[in-house]
Every structure is written in C-alpha cells, then in structure tokens.
Short mmCIF file of C-alpha atoms in Angstrom, two decimals:
data_model
loop_
_atom_site.label_atom_id
_atom_site.label_comp_id
_atom_site.label_asym_id
_atom_site.label_seq_id
_atom_site.Cartn_x
_atom_site.Cartn_y
_atom_site.Cartn_z
CA UNK D 134 -15.41 -31.27 -18.82
CA UNK D 135 -13.64 -27.94 -19.32
CA UNK D 136 -16.35 -25.89 -17.56
CA UNK D 137 -16.54 -28.42 -14.80
CA UNK D 138 -12.82 -28.02 -14.13
CA UNK D 139 -13.21 -24.26 -14.36
CA UNK D 140 -15.98 -24.27 -11.70
CA UNK D 141 -13.90 -26.59 -9.48
CA UNK D 142 -10.96 -24.12 -9.72
CA UNK D 143 -13.26 -21.15 -8.98
CA UNK D 144 -14.78 -22.97 -5.98
CA UNK D 145 -11.34 -23.89 -4.69
CA UNK D 146 -10.31 -20.22 -4.97
CA UNK D 147 -13.33 -18.84 -3.26
CA UNK D 148 -12.86 -21.54 -0.58
CA UNK D 149 -9.24 -20.51 -0.11
CA UNK D 150 -10.23 -16.87 0.60
CA UNK D 151 -13.09 -17.96 2.80
CA UNK D 152 -10.53 -20.06 4.75
CA UNK D 153 -8.25 -17.01 4.89
CA UNK D 154 -11.00 -14.81 6.36
CA UNK D 155 -11.98 -17.43 8.91
CA UNK D 156 -8.43 -18.45 9.67
CA UNK D 157 -7.67 -18.09 13.41
CA UNK D 158 -5.12 -15.39 12.63
CA UNK D 159 -7.70 -13.32 10.77
CA UNK D 160 -10.31 -13.87 13.46
CA UNK D 161 -7.74 -12.71 16.06
CA UNK D 162 -7.01 -9.52 14.04
CA UNK D 163 -10.76 -8.73 13.50
CA UNK D 164 -11.45 -9.34 17.23
CA UNK D 165 -8.55 -7.13 18.21
CA UNK D 166 -9.55 -4.32 15.81
CA UNK D 167 -13.29 -4.54 16.75
CA UNK D 168 -12.93 -4.63 20.54
CA UNK D 169 -14.81 -1.67 22.09
CA UNK D 170 -12.53 -1.58 25.10
CA UNK D 171 -8.85 -1.72 24.91
CA UNK D 172 -8.06 -5.31 23.87
CA UNK D 173 -5.84 -7.76 25.70
CA UNK D 174 -2.18 -6.71 25.14
CA UNK D 175 -0.65 -8.75 22.29
CA UNK D 176 2.89 -9.72 22.22
CA UNK D 177 5.33 -7.33 20.74
CA UNK D 178 5.76 -9.86 17.89
CA UNK D 179 2.28 -9.15 16.66
CA UNK D 180 1.74 -5.61 17.78
CA UNK D 181 4.22 -3.30 15.99
CA UNK D 182 4.46 0.22 17.34
CA UNK D 183 6.44 1.85 14.61
CA UNK D 184 6.64 1.69 10.79
CA UNK D 185 10.26 0.67 10.93
CA UNK D 186 9.40 -2.58 12.82
CA UNK D 187 6.63 -3.22 10.29
CA UNK D 188 9.12 -2.66 7.46
CA UNK D 189 11.47 -5.18 9.01
CA UNK D 190 8.77 -7.77 9.27
CA UNK D 191 7.71 -7.29 5.70
CA UNK D 192 11.40 -7.54 4.64
CA UNK D 193 11.74 -10.78 6.54
CA UNK D 194 8.65 -12.12 4.80
CA UNK D 195 9.84 -11.19 1.34
CA UNK D 196 13.22 -12.79 1.91
CA UNK D 197 11.56 -15.99 3.12
CA UNK D 198 9.22 -16.12 0.15
CA UNK D 199 12.09 -15.50 -2.28
CA UNK D 200 13.94 -18.44 -0.75
CA UNK D 201 10.90 -20.60 -1.31
CA UNK D 202 11.07 -19.84 -4.99
CA UNK D 203 7.87 -17.68 -5.37
CA UNK D 204 7.86 -15.47 -8.41
CA UNK D 205 9.75 -12.27 -7.57
CA UNK D 206 7.11 -9.93 -9.14
CA UNK D 207 4.37 -11.37 -6.98
CA UNK D 208 6.44 -10.97 -3.80
CA UNK D 209 7.29 -7.37 -4.72
CA UNK D 210 3.66 -6.54 -5.39
CA UNK D 211 2.64 -8.09 -2.08
CA UNK D 212 5.37 -5.99 -0.47
CA UNK D 213 3.99 -2.83 -2.11
CA UNK D 214 0.38 -3.64 -1.03
CA UNK D 215 1.42 -4.30 2.50
CA UNK D 216 3.59 -1.13 2.61
CA UNK D 217 0.70 1.05 1.40
CA UNK D 218 -1.80 -0.33 3.82
CA UNK D 219 0.69 -0.14 6.68
CA UNK D 220 1.77 3.40 5.74
CA UNK D 221 -1.90 4.47 5.78
CA UNK D 222 -2.26 3.22 9.29
CA UNK D 223 0.73 5.22 10.51
CA UNK D 224 0.22 8.35 8.42
CA UNK D 225 -3.38 8.85 9.34
CA UNK D 226 -3.35 7.81 13.00
CA UNK D 227 -0.10 9.07 14.43
CA UNK D 228 -0.97 10.70 17.69
CA UNK D 229 -4.57 9.78 17.32
CA UNK D 230 -4.73 6.04 18.17
CA UNK D 231 -7.77 5.01 20.15
CA UNK D 232 -5.68 3.15 22.75
CA UNK D 233 -3.08 0.83 21.35
CA UNK D 234 -0.55 2.60 19.07
CA UNK D 235 0.68 0.83 15.98
CA UNK D 236 -0.56 -2.10 13.96
CA UNK D 237 -1.40 -5.79 14.44
CA UNK D 238 0.62 -7.74 11.89
CA UNK D 239 0.57 -11.48 11.33
CA UNK D 240 1.65 -13.87 8.68
CA UNK D 241 0.64 -17.55 8.12
CA UNK D 242 1.77 -19.74 5.34
CA UNK D 243 -0.98 -22.22 4.45
CA UNK D 244 -1.26 -24.97 1.94
CA UNK D 245 -2.94 -22.60 -0.54
CA UNK D 246 -0.78 -19.55 -0.15
CA UNK D 247 0.39 -16.82 2.15
CA UNK D 248 -2.03 -15.09 4.54
CA UNK D 249 -1.12 -11.65 5.87
CA UNK D 250 -3.26 -9.62 8.27
CA UNK D 251 -2.65 -5.95 9.19
CA UNK D 252 -4.99 -4.15 11.46
CA UNK D 253 -5.03 -0.85 13.48
CA UNK D 254 -7.05 0.68 16.29
CA UNK D 255 -6.98 4.17 14.74
CA UNK D 256 -9.72 6.49 13.66
CA UNK D 257 -11.02 4.44 10.70
CA UNK D 258 -11.71 5.68 7.18
CA UNK D 259 -14.92 7.60 7.89
CA UNK D 260 -13.47 9.90 10.50
CA UNK D 261 -10.25 10.40 8.46
CA UNK D 262 -11.92 11.19 5.22
CA UNK D 263 -14.61 13.45 6.80
CA UNK D 264 -11.87 15.89 7.51
CA UNK D 265 -11.70 16.68 3.76
CA UNK D 266 -15.12 15.36 2.59
CA UNK D 267 -17.59 16.45 5.29
CA UNK D 268 -20.60 15.17 3.32
CA UNK D 269 -19.59 11.59 3.93
CA UNK D 270 -22.29 10.01 6.06
CA UNK D 271 -21.39 6.39 6.53
CA UNK D 272 -18.60 3.81 6.42
CA UNK D 273 -19.63 2.32 3.14
CA UNK D 274 -19.42 5.63 1.35
CA UNK D 275 -15.97 6.35 2.98
CA UNK D 276 -14.67 2.88 2.02
CA UNK D 277 -15.79 3.41 -1.59
CA UNK D 278 -14.17 6.85 -1.76
CA UNK D 279 -10.95 5.53 -0.19
CA UNK D 280 -10.60 2.81 -2.84
CA UNK D 281 -11.90 4.59 -5.87
CA UNK D 282 -11.27 8.35 -5.60
CA UNK D 283 -8.09 10.33 -5.29
CA UNK D 284 -8.65 12.15 -2.02
CA UNK D 285 -6.35 12.58 0.86
CA UNK D 286 -7.44 12.53 4.41
CA UNK D 287 -4.35 14.66 5.20
CA UNK D 288 -5.34 17.96 3.50
CA UNK D 289 -3.75 20.01 2.14
CA UNK D 290 -1.68 17.16 0.74
CA UNK D 291 -4.32 16.49 -1.97
CA UNK D 292 -3.02 13.03 -2.69
CA UNK D 293 -4.41 9.92 -1.14
CA UNK D 294 -3.30 7.49 -3.75
CA UNK D 295 -2.48 4.57 -1.57
CA UNK D 296 -5.69 2.44 -1.49
CA UNK D 297 -6.40 3.35 -5.19
CA UNK D 298 -3.01 1.90 -6.00
CA UNK D 299 -3.74 -1.19 -3.83
CA UNK D 300 -7.03 -1.66 -5.70
CA UNK D 301 -5.28 -1.45 -9.07
CA UNK D 302 -2.73 -4.12 -8.06
CA UNK D 303 -5.39 -6.44 -6.70
CA UNK D 304 -7.59 -6.13 -9.91
CA UNK D 305 -4.56 -6.56 -12.18
CA UNK D 306 -2.44 -9.07 -10.34
CA UNK D 307 -4.77 -11.32 -8.49
CA UNK D 308 -3.89 -10.80 -4.81
CA UNK D 309 -7.05 -11.35 -2.75
CA UNK D 310 -8.13 -8.93 -0.05
CA UNK D 311 -10.75 -8.40 2.62
CA UNK D 312 -10.63 -4.89 3.98
CA UNK D 313 -12.95 -3.60 6.73
CA UNK D 314 -13.45 -0.16 8.30
CA UNK D 315 -16.42 0.68 10.48
CA UNK D 316 -19.38 -1.53 9.41
CA UNK D 317 -18.23 -1.69 5.72
CA UNK D 318 -15.98 -4.13 3.99
CA UNK D 319 -14.47 -4.35 0.53
CA UNK D 320 -13.30 -7.57 -1.01
CA UNK D 321 -11.37 -8.57 -4.04
CA UNK D 322 -11.31 -12.29 -4.80
CA UNK D 323 -9.79 -13.50 -8.06
CA UNK D 324 -9.95 -9.88 -9.48
CA UNK D 325 -13.77 -9.70 -8.67
CA UNK D 326 -14.58 -6.89 -6.23
CA UNK D 327 -17.52 -6.66 -3.80
CA UNK D 328 -18.70 -4.16 -1.26
CA UNK D 329 -20.44 -5.50 1.85
CA UNK D 330 -21.04 -5.06 5.54
CA UNK D 331 -18.51 -5.80 8.19
CA UNK D 332 -19.77 -7.62 11.30
CA UNK D 333 -18.47 -6.98 13.86
CA UNK D 334 -17.62 -3.33 13.03
CA UNK D 335 -13.93 -2.58 12.72
CA UNK D 336 -13.01 0.45 14.89
CA UNK D 337 -9.88 1.29 12.84
CA UNK D 338 -9.03 -0.65 9.72
CA UNK D 339 -8.36 -4.30 9.16
CA UNK D 340 -6.85 -5.90 6.05
CA UNK D 341 -6.62 -9.60 5.28
CA UNK D 342 -4.50 -10.33 2.25
CA UNK D 343 -4.14 -13.75 0.57
CA UNK D 344 -1.43 -14.46 -1.92
CA UNK D 345 -2.58 -17.66 -3.61
CA UNK D 346 -0.12 -20.24 -4.79
CA UNK D 347 0.04 -20.30 -8.54
CA UNK N 232 22.10 15.60 -13.45
CA UNK N 233 21.69 11.89 -12.62
CA UNK N 234 20.23 10.68 -9.37
CA UNK N 235 20.66 6.97 -8.56
CA UNK N 236 17.46 6.25 -6.58
CA UNK N 237 18.95 3.21 -4.87
CA UNK N 238 21.18 5.67 -2.94
CA UNK N 239 18.00 6.75 -1.08
CA UNK N 240 17.38 3.04 -0.21
CA UNK N 241 16.48 -0.25 -2.00
CA UNK N 242 12.93 0.04 -0.69
CA UNK N 243 11.33 3.44 -1.32
CA UNK N 244 8.06 2.97 0.49
CA UNK N 245 6.84 5.71 2.85
CA UNK N 246 5.96 9.39 2.97
CA UNK N 247 8.50 10.25 5.65
CA UNK N 248 11.28 8.53 3.57
CA UNK N 249 10.10 10.42 0.46
CA UNK N 250 9.99 13.73 2.27
CA UNK N 251 13.45 13.11 3.74
CA UNK N 252 14.87 12.32 0.27
CA UNK N 253 13.27 15.45 -1.17
CA UNK N 254 14.80 17.67 1.47
CA UNK N 255 18.18 15.88 1.04
CA UNK N 256 18.48 16.70 -2.68
CA UNK N 257 17.57 20.33 -2.35
CA UNK N 258 21.24 21.56 -2.15
CA UNK N 259 21.95 19.52 -5.36
CA UNK N 260 18.96 20.93 -7.14
CA UNK N 261 19.96 24.48 -6.43
CA UNK N 262 23.23 23.79 -8.34
CA UNK N 263 21.71 22.72 -11.64
CA UNK N 264 21.66 24.91 -14.70
CA UNK N 265 18.29 26.31 -15.81
CA UNK N 266 17.89 23.98 -18.87
CA UNK N 267 19.58 20.94 -17.36
CA UNK N 268 17.66 17.68 -17.24
CA UNK N 269 17.31 15.61 -14.01
CA UNK N 270 17.43 11.89 -14.55
CA UNK N 271 16.11 9.45 -11.91
CA UNK N 272 17.72 6.09 -12.42
CA UNK N 273 15.77 3.24 -10.71
CA UNK N 274 18.48 0.55 -11.23
CA UNK N 275 18.50 -1.90 -8.25
CA UNK N 276 15.49 -0.38 -6.60
CA UNK N 277 13.45 -3.28 -5.09
CA UNK N 278 10.30 -1.39 -4.05
CA UNK N 279 8.64 1.94 -5.00
CA UNK N 280 5.26 2.90 -3.69
CA UNK N 281 3.00 5.90 -4.36
CA UNK N 282 3.61 7.19 -0.78
CA UNK N 283 7.24 7.75 -1.42
CA UNK N 284 6.79 8.75 -5.07
CA UNK N 285 4.21 11.40 -4.24
CA UNK N 286 6.60 13.11 -1.80
CA UNK N 287 9.63 12.99 -4.10
CA UNK N 288 8.85 12.40 -7.78
CA UNK N 289 5.59 14.32 -7.91
CA UNK N 290 7.33 17.34 -6.32
CA UNK N 291 10.20 17.07 -8.79
CA UNK N 292 7.96 16.74 -11.78
CA UNK N 293 5.94 19.73 -10.54
CA UNK N 294 8.94 22.00 -9.88
CA UNK N 295 11.02 21.04 -12.93
CA UNK N 296 8.42 20.60 -15.66
CA UNK N 297 9.87 19.29 -18.91
CA UNK N 298 13.19 18.52 -17.36
CA UNK N 299 12.61 15.14 -15.52
CA UNK N 300 13.59 11.85 -17.07
CA UNK N 301 12.75 8.60 -15.33
CA UNK N 302 15.15 5.90 -16.35
CA UNK N 303 15.20 2.02 -16.06
CA UNK N 304 11.60 2.04 -14.89
CA UNK N 305 10.76 -1.46 -16.16
CA UNK N 306 13.30 -3.42 -14.23
CA UNK N 307 11.16 -3.75 -11.11
CA UNK N 308 7.42 -4.33 -11.15
CA UNK N 309 6.62 -1.88 -8.34
CA UNK N 310 8.66 0.85 -9.96
CA UNK N 311 6.76 0.32 -13.20
CA UNK N 312 3.35 0.02 -11.63
CA UNK N 313 3.76 2.97 -9.26
CA UNK N 314 5.06 5.34 -12.03
CA UNK N 315 2.26 4.17 -14.52
CA UNK N 316 -0.30 4.77 -11.71
CA UNK N 317 0.94 8.26 -10.87
CA UNK N 318 1.50 9.25 -14.54
CA UNK N 319 -2.24 10.08 -14.77
CA UNK N 320 -2.01 12.62 -11.95
CA UNK N 321 0.95 14.55 -13.33
CA UNK N 322 0.08 17.54 -15.44
CA UNK N 323 3.57 17.79 -16.94
CA UNK N 324 4.57 14.27 -18.03
CA UNK N 325 8.21 13.32 -17.51
CA UNK N 326 10.14 11.27 -20.06
CA UNK N 327 9.83 7.56 -19.04
CA UNK N 328 12.46 5.11 -20.23
#
C-alpha cells in the first residue's frame, strides 16, 4: 500500500511538470524563443525590455505568493532562481539581442503550483560560452558546462556561478525546471536531473519553472 | 567597520547593483585602519544572489583577506545559500556568523 501511494505521488509530480511544460504559456514562450524570424510582437506585459521591469514583476509575484500563505523560504528561493536566470539573459545579451530586446516573462498559478516562464532571443549558451571555451562544439556540451562548471561567458570576469547556483537550489529544494538552449535541454523534476534534446531548438534560452504546492 | 547590507537594498540581486555598491563603498574603505575588520550585516536583507555577491563580497574578501566578517547570514535562506555556495570559491575564507 505504501509503495503504491509513493508511485501515485511520483506519477502525480511527473504529470504536474509535464503539464507545466505543455501549458499554453510554456508553449507560447517556446514558440517565441524558437521562431526563426522575428516573432509577433508580444504585449509589454509579457515582453520586458529591462531588468528593472523584470525585478518589479518578480517582486509582485513574491508579494502575491506571501499573501497566499506559501512558505517564505520557498518564495525567496524561487525569487533567487528567477533573478539569476533573468540576470543571465540581460548580462550576456545586452546589445546582442537577435531582434527583440529583453525577456518574455509569464506567470500562471495552477491547481498544482506556480508556473513561471522566462525566455530570451539572445545568443544562446553555446555562442556565449564559446567566447571563453572555444572547444565547445554543440549545445548539449554548452548546457552541461553552464550548469555544472564555474565558467563565465564574460571573460575576464572568471565567475559564471549563476546557473550552477540555480542547479544547487533545484537539487536541494525541489523546484522543477525545464531549461532549453539551442537543441539541448536540461530538466530537474523532483530533484532528479536529465539532459535531453530540445525540439524545436531554442534560439536564445528558455526556462520553465514550476514551484509545486506542498 | 560595520556595513548594513540592507542599505544597498532589500533585494541584492544583480551584477550592476553589486558593482554599484562596490564603487559606492570605496571612499569608506579608504578610511579604515590597516588591521580593522569589516563586518557585513545581512539583517533584513530579503534576497541575495551570486550575481550581486560576486561583484561585492568576492571583491571585498579578495582585497581584505582575513578582515571580513559576514554577520546574520542565517536569517534569510537566499543569503545563507548564496554565501555557502560562494564559500568554496573564496581562497581566503571570511568569518561567517
């Protein structure tokens, strides 16, 4: 009976992340980030040109979640993860956007938790990291380096801790993620990580975060 | 010298903000005595990320080895996790309270 309940819980969790990835908002972000030609202009509510506007949106989300009584630590960690992913988009692409400057940001509160999507039409991880690691040959390698090695795409800064930090939070604290760049994707669901293909390829980067209800 | 980190903002979350804060404290840092400690107090900080911390705390730890004290680091989960995460990268470890 115990293992049956455990399997049911696991299936429910996987299903919740599956639903998050296939949620219309996530599909909209993926479509936007993967469009070869400049995509249809989104409203200024979704497409945020500067990091200050993104910060204001994240602040508004955290205040709302606090009012709903979610545990403060989880809200702060979600804030930190969104901040780091958003900062990366601006730090690495400023002045080098493909066409649309800024990030696509969306939030949807579902029955199972909070879904956040953050995408950009920037250079993508491979192009960015090749500047300091010229031997990188494909998106999968770049994605793995970005999440597991301390390497900055903004040499000579020699830092690049953002996505490693994100990974450590996801693995310790149970926030789920799908992150795609180029034709590679990285997922963490219930602290289990996987590396896979992204189809369609993401031109910049696209993150789908899911904070499950306890 | 004591620096209340909340004076730089409740949410310390980006490289530009970290760089700005680092530049802002330069005049103060020039005034301290050679053996004086620098305490960063994280009381009431709601968010700290590695982006900000890399630009501010990492620089401070590197330039004032053995003289940096990080205080009230366990009151906010992101302060705690960010400092624990960066701890490995610092050659000179600050005192963490």
